[in-house]
mmCIF file of C-alpha atoms in Angstrom:
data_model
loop_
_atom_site.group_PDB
_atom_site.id
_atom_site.type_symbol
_atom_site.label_atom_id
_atom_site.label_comp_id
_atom_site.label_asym_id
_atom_site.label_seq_id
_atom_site.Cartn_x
_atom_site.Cartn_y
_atom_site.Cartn_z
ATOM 1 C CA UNK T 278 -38.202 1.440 13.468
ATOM 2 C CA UNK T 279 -41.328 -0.025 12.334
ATOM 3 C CA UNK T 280 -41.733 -1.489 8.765
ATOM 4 C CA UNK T 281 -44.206 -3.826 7.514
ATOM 5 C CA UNK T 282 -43.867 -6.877 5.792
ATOM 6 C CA UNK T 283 -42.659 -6.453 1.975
ATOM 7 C CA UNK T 284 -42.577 -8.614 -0.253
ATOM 8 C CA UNK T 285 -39.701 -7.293 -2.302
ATOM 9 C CA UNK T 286 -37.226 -4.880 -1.169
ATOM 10 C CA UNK T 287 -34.833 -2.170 -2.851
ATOM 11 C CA UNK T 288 -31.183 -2.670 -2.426
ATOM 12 C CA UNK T 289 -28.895 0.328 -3.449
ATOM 13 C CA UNK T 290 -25.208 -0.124 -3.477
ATOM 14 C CA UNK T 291 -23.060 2.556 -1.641
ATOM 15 C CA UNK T 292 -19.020 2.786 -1.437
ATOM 16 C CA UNK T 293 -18.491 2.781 2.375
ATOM 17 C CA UNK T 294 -21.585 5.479 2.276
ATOM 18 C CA UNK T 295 -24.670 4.006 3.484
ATOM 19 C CA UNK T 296 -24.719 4.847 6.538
ATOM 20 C CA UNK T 297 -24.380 7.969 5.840
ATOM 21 C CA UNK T 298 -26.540 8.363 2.886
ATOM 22 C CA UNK T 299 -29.255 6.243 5.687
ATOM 23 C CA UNK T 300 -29.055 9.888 7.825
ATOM 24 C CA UNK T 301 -29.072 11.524 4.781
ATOM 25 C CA UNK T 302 -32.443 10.323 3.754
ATOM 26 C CA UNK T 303 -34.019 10.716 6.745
ATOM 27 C CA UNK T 304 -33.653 13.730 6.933
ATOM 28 C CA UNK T 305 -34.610 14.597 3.262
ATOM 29 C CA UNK T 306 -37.742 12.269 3.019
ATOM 30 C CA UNK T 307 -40.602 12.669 5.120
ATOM 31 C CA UNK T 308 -41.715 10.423 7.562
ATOM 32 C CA UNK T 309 -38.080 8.372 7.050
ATOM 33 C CA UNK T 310 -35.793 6.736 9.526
ATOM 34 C CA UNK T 311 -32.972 4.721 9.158
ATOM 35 C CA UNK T 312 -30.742 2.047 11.091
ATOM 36 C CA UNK T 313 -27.936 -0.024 10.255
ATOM 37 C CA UNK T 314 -29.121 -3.401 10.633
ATOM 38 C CA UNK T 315 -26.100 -5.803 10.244
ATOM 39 C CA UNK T 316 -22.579 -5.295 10.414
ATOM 40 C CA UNK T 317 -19.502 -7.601 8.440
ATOM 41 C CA UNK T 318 -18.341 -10.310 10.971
ATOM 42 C CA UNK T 319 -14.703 -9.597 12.715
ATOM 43 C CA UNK T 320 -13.306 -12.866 10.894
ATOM 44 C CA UNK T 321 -14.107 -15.444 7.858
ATOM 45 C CA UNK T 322 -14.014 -12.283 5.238
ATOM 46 C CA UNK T 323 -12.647 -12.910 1.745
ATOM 47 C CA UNK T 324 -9.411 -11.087 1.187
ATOM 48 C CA UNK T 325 -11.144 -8.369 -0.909
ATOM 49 C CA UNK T 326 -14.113 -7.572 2.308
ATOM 50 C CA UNK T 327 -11.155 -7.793 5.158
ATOM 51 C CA UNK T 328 -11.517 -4.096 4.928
ATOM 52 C CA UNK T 329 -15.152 -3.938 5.942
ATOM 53 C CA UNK T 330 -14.558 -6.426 9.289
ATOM 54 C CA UNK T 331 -16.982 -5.102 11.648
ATOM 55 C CA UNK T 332 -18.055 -1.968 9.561
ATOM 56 C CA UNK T 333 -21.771 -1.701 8.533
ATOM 57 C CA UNK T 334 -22.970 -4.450 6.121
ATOM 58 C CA UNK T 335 -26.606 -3.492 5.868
ATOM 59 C CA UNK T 336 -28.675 -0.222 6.394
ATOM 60 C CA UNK T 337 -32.699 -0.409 6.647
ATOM 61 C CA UNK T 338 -34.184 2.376 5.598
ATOM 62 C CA UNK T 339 -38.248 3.348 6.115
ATOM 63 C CA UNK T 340 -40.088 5.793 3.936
ATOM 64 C CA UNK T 341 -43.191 6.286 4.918
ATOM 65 C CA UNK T 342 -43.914 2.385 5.094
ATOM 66 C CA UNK T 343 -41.493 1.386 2.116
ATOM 67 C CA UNK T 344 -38.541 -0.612 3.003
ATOM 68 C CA UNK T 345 -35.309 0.241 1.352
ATOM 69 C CA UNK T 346 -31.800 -1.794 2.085
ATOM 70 C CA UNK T 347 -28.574 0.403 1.736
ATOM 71 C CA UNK T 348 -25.588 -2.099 0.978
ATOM 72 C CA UNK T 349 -22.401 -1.046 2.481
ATOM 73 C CA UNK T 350 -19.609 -2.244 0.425
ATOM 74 C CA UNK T 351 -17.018 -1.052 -1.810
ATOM 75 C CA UNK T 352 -16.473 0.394 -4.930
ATOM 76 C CA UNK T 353 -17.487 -2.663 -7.796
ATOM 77 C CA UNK T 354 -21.106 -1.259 -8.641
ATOM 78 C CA UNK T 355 -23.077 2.050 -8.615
ATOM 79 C CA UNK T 356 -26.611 2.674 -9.185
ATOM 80 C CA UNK T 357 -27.768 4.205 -12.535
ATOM 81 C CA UNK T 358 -31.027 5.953 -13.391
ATOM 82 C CA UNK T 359 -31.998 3.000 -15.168
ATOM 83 C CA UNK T 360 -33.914 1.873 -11.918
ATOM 84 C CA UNK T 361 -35.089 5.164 -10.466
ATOM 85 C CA UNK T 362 -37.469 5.854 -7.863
ATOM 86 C CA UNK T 363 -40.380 7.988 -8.164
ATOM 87 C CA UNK T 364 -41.997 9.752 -5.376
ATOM 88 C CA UNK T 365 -45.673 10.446 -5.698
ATOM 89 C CA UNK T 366 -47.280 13.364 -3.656
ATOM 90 C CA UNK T 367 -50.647 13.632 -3.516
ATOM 91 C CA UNK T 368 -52.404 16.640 -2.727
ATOM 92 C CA UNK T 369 -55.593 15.678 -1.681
ATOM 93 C CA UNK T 370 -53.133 14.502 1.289
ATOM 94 C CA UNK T 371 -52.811 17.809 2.314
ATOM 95 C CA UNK T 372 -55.102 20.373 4.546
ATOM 96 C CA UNK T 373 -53.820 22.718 2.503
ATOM 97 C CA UNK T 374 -54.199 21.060 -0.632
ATOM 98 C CA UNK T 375 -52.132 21.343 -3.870
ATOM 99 C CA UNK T 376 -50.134 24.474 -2.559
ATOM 100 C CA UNK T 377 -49.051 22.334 0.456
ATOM 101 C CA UNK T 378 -48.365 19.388 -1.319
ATOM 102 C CA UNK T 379 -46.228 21.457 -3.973
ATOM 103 C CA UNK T 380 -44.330 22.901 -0.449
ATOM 104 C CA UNK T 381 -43.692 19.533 0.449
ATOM 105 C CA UNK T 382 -42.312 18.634 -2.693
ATOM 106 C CA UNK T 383 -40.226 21.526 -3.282
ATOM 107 C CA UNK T 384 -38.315 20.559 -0.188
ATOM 108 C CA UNK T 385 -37.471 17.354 -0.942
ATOM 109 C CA UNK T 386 -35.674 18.293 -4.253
ATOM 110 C CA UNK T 387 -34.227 21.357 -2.407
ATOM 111 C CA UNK T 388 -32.681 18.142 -0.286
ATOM 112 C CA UNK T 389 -32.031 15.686 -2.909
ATOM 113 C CA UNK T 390 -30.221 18.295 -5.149
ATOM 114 C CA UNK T 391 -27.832 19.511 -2.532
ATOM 115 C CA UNK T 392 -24.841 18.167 -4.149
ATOM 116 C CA UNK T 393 -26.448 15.928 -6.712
ATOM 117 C CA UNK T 394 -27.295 16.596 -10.494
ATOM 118 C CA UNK T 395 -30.811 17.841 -11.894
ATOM 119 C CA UNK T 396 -31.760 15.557 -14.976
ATOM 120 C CA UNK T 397 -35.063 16.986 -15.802
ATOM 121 C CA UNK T 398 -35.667 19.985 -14.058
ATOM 122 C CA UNK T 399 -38.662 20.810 -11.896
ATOM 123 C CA UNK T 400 -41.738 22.147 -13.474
ATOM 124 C CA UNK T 401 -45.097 21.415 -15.401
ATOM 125 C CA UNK T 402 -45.529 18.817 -18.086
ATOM 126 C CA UNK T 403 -48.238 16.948 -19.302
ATOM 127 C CA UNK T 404 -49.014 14.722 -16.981
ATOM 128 C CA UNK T 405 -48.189 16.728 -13.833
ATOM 129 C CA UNK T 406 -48.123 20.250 -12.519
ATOM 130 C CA UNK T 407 -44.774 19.498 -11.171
ATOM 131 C CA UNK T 408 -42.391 16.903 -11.693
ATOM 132 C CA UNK T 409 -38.589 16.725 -11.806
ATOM 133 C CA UNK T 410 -35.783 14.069 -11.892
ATOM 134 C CA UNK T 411 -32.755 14.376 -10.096
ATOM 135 C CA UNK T 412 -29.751 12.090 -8.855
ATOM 136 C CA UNK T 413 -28.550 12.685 -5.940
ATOM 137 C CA UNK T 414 -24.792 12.951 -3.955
ATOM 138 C CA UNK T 415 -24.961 8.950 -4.283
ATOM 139 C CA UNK T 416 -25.780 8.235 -7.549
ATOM 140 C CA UNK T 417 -29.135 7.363 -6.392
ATOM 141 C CA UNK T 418 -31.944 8.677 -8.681
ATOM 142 C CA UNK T 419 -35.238 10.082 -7.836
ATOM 143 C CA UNK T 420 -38.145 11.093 -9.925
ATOM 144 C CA UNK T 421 -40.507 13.620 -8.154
ATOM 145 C CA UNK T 422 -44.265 14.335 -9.131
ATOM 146 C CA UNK T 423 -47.263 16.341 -7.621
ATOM 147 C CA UNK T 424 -50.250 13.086 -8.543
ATOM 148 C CA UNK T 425 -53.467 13.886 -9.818
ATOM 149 C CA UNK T 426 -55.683 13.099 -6.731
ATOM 150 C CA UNK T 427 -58.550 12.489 -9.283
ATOM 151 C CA UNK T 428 -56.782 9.302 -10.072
ATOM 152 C CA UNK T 429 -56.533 5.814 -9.199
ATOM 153 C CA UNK T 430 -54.363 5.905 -5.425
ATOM 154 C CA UNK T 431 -50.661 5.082 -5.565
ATOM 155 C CA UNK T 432 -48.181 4.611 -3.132
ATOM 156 C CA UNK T 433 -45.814 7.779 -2.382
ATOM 157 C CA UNK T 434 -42.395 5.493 -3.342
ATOM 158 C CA UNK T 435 -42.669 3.360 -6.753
ATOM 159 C CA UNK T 436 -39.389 1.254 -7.888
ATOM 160 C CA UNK T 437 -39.371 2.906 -11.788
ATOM 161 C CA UNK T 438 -37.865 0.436 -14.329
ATOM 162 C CA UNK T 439 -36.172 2.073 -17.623
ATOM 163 C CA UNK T 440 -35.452 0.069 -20.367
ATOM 164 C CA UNK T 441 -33.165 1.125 -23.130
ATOM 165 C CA UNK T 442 -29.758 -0.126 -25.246
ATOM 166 C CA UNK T 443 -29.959 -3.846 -25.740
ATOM 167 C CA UNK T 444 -33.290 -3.982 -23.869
ATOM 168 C CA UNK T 445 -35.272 -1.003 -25.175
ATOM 169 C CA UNK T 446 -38.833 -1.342 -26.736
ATOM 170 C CA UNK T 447 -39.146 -4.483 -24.130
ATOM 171 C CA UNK T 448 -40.727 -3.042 -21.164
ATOM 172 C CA UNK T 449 -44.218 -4.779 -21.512
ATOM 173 C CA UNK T 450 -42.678 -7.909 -22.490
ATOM 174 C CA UNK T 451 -40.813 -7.798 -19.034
ATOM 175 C CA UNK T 452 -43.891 -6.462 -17.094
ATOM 176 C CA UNK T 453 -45.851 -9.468 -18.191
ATOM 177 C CA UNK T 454 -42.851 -11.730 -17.349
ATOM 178 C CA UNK T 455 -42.663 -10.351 -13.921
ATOM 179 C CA UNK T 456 -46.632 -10.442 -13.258
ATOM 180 C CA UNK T 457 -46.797 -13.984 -14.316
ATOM 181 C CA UNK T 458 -43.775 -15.109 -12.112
ATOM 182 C CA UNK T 459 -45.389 -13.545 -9.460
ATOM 183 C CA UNK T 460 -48.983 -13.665 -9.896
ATOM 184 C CA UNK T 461 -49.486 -17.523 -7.815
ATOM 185 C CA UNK T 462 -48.030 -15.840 -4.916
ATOM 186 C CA UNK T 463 -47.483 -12.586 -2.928
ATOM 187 C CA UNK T 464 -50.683 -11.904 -2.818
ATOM 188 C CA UNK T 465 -51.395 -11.534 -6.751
ATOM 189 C CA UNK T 466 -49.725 -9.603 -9.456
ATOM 190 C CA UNK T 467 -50.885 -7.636 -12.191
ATOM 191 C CA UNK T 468 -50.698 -5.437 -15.332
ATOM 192 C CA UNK T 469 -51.534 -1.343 -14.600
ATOM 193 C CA UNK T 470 -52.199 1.229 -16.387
ATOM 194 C CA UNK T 471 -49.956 1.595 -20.236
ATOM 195 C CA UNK T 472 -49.477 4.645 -22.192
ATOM 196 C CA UNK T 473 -47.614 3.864 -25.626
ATOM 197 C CA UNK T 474 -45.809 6.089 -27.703
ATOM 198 C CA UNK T 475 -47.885 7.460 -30.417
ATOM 199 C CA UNK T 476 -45.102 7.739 -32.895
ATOM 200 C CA UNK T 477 -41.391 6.646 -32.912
ATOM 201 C CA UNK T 478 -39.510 8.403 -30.390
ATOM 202 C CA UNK T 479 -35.695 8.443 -29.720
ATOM 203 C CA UNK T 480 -34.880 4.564 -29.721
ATOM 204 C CA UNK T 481 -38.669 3.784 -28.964
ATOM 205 C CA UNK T 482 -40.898 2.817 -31.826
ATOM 206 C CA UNK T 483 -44.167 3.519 -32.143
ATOM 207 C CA UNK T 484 -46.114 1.109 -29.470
ATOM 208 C CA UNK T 485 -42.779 1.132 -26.811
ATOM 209 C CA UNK T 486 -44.537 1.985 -24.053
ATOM 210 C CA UNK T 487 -43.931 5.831 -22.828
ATOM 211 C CA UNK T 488 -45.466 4.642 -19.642
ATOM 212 C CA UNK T 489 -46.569 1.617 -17.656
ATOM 213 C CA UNK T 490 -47.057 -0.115 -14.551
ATOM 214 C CA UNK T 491 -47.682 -3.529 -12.918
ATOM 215 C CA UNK T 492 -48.426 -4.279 -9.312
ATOM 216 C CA UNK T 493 -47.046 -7.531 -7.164
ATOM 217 C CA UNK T 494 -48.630 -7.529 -4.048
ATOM 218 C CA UNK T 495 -49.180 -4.766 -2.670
ATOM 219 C CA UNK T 496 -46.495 -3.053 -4.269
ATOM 220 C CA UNK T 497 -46.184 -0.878 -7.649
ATOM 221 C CA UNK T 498 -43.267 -0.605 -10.199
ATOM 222 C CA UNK T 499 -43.038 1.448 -13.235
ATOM 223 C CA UNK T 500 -41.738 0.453 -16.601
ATOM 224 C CA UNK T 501 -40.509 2.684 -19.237
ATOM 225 C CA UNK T 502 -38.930 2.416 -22.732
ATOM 226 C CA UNK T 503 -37.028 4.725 -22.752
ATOM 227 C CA UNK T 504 -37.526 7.821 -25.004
ATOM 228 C CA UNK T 505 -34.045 9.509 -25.688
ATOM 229 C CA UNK T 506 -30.619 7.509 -26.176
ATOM 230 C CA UNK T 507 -29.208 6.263 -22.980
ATOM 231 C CA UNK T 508 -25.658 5.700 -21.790
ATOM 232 C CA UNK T 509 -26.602 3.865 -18.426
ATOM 233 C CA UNK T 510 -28.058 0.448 -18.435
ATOM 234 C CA UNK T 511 -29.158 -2.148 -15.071
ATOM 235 C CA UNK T 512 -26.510 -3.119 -13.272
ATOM 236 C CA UNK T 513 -26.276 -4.299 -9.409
ATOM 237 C CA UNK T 514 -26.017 -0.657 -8.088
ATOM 238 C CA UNK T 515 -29.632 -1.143 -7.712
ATOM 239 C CA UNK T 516 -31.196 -4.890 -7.165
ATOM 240 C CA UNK T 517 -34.487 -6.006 -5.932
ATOM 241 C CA UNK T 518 -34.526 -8.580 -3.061
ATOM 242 C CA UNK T 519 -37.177 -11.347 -2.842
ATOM 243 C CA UNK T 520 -38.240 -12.429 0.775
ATOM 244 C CA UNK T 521 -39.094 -16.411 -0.273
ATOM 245 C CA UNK T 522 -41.234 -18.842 2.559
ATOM 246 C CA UNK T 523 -38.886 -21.745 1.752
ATOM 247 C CA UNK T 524 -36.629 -23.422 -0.629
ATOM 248 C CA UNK T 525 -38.674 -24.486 -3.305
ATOM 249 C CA UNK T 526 -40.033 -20.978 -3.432
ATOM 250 C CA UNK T 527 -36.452 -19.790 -3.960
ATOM 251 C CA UNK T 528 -35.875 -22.709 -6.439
ATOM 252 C CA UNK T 529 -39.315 -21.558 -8.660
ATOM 253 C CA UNK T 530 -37.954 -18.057 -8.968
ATOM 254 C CA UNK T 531 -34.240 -18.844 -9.039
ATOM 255 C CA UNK T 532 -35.107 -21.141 -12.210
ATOM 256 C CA UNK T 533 -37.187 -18.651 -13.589
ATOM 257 C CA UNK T 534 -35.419 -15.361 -13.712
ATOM 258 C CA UNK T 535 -31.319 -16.249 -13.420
ATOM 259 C CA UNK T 536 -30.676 -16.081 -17.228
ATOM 260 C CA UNK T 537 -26.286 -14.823 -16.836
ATOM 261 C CA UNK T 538 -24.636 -17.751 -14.805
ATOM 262 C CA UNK T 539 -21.297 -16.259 -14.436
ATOM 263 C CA UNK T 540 -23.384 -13.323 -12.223
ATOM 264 C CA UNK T 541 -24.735 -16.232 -9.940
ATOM 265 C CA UNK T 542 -23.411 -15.357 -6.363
ATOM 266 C CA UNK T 543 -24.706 -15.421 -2.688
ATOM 267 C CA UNK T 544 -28.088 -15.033 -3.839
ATOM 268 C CA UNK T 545 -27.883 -12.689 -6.532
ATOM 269 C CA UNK T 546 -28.583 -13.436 -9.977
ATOM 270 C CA UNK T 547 -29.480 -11.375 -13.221
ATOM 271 C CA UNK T 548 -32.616 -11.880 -15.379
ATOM 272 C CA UNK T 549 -32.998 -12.228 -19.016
ATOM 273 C CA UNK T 550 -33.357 -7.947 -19.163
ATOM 274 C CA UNK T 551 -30.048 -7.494 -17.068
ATOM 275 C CA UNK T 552 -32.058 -6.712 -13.526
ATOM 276 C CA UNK T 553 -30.549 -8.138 -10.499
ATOM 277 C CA UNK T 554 -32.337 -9.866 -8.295
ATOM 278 C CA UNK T 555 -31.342 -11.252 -4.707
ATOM 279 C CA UNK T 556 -33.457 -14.426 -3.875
ATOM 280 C CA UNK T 557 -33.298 -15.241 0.163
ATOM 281 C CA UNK T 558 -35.316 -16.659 2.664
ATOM 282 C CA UNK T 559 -37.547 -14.770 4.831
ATOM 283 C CA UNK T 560 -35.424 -16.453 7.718
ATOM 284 C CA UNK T 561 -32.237 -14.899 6.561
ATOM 285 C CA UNK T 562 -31.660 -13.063 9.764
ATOM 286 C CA UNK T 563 -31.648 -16.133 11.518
ATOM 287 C CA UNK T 564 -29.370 -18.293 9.366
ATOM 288 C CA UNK T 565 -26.716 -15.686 9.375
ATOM 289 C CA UNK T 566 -26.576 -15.764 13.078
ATOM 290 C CA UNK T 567 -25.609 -19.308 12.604
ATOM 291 C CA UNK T 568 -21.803 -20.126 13.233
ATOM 292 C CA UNK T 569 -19.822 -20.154 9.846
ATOM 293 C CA UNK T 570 -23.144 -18.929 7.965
ATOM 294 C CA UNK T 571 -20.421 -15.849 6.246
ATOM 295 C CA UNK T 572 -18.043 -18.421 4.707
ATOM 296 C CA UNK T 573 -21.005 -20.860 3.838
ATOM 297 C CA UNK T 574 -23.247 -17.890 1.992
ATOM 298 C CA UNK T 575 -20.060 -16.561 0.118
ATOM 299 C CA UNK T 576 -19.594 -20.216 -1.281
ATOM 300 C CA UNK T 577 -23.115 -20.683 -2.524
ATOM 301 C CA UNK T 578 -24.766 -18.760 -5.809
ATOM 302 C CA UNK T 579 -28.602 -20.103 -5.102
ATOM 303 C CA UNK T 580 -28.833 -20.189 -1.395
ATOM 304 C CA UNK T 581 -29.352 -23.367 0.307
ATOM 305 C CA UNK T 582 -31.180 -23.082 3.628
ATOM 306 C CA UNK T 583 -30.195 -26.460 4.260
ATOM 307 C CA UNK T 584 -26.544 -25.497 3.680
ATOM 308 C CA UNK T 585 -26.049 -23.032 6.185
#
């Protein structure tokens, strides 16, 4: 399986399901593969992973060029919609154009919706002729749109960031956070396109932003206030790993974004707007090969390259 580098990659939490759910995609996405990557060692487990010994650990999944890691693990976390994933299909794509495209699309949801729930159902709105949300078997949720090929190109997967409860009305405010954290390194960040709402709407004043986007690297994210009262907030069902070039890269973003100590573990952290973040080294692969490195990882919360 070939992927390219990325700068930042999806994690998704499964119960004992992603290597399943990895065959499951592939065959519902086009142009996606998936292999399990890494598997739990036989011995060194904590007494709550000794059920996992030599079961999958990690799942790398490809869609069309975007990099997705399916965590293996057990029942603690479970993604939410309030990181979705929208999936952009561009007609002008297509030999067949829009009618193609719309094919194309139809099929995926046809997949994703086999045993999974329809949040917004499929059909025209303003900004699309066709667009739909759904979350799948897994919890895992999906927001599918037919682009305007008039408009500015996008790539067909975009991380989409929904902010609502005790972090609603602060999506810009988090955008620029991220863009600035970012913007000395992974080849640039910045600020996209924003849509605000013209009036109050649900739990988003006037000004919330009804749409937005930012860009780090080569890589786009949406960020939504969210419109309508929500019941779901971030949580480590869905986090987004950083690939760092050494340890005082991981120090610079460890400072700047771990804002909840007690949620400080092997790497993971949570920022100031409840998003979890896993901070590693590029290398990781390598220093896990390394005898011990299981035990020495599960003591850490920042991860020491020096330590393993």
């Amino acid at each position: 399986m070939s992927i390219s580098y990325q700068r930042i990659v999806p994690n998704i939490w499964f119960s004992h399901t992603a290597e399943e759910a990895g065959r499951f995609y592939a065959r519902a996405l086009p142009g996606a593969s998936s292999a399990v990557e890494s598997r739990y060692p036989m011995s060194g487990l904590p007494d709550f992973q000794l059920g996992l010994a030599g079961e999958p650990l990690t799942v790398a999944l490809d869609v069309e060029g975007t990099r997705f890691t399916l965590v293996n693990a057990g029942d603690e976390f479970r993604p939410t919609p309030a990181i979705s994933f929208l999936l952009n299909v561009d007609p002008s794509a297509f030999a067949g154009a829009e009618q193609e495209a719309q094919d194309r699309l139809d099929a995926m949801w046809e997949m994703l919706a086999d045993g999974g729930e329809v949040r917004i159902g499929l059909g025209e709105r303003p900004f699309s002729s066709r667009y739909g949300w759904i979350e799948d078997r897994y919890g895992v949720n999906w927001q599918l749109m037919l682009t305007d090929p008039a408009g500015e190109p996008r790539p067909f997967v975009i991380p989409a960031l929904t902010f609502g409860g005790a972090v609603q009305d602060r999506a810009a405010e988090a955008s620029d956070f991220y863009v600035s954290l970012f913007a000395q390194s992974s080849g640039g960040a910045q600020v996209g396109i924003r849509h605000p709402y013209g009036v109050p709407t649900g739990p988003a004043r006037s000004g919330a932003l009804a749409f937005g986007e930012f860009r780090i690297g080569d890589q786009w994210f949406m960020a939504v206030d969210s419109g309508a009262e929500r019941p779901f907030s971030f949580t480590e069902g869905v986090s987004l790993e950083v690939r760092c070039h050494g340890q005082a890269e991981i120090d610079r973003l460890w400072d700047a974004l771990s804002a909840v100590p007690e949620a400080e573990q092997c790497g993971w952290l949570k920022d100031r707007y409840g998003v979890s973040w896993q901070i590693v080294p590029e290398n990781m692969d390598e220093l896990m090969s390394r005898p011990h490195a299981w035990e020495r990882m599960m003591s850490m919360r920042k991860l020491v390259i020096a330590d393993f």
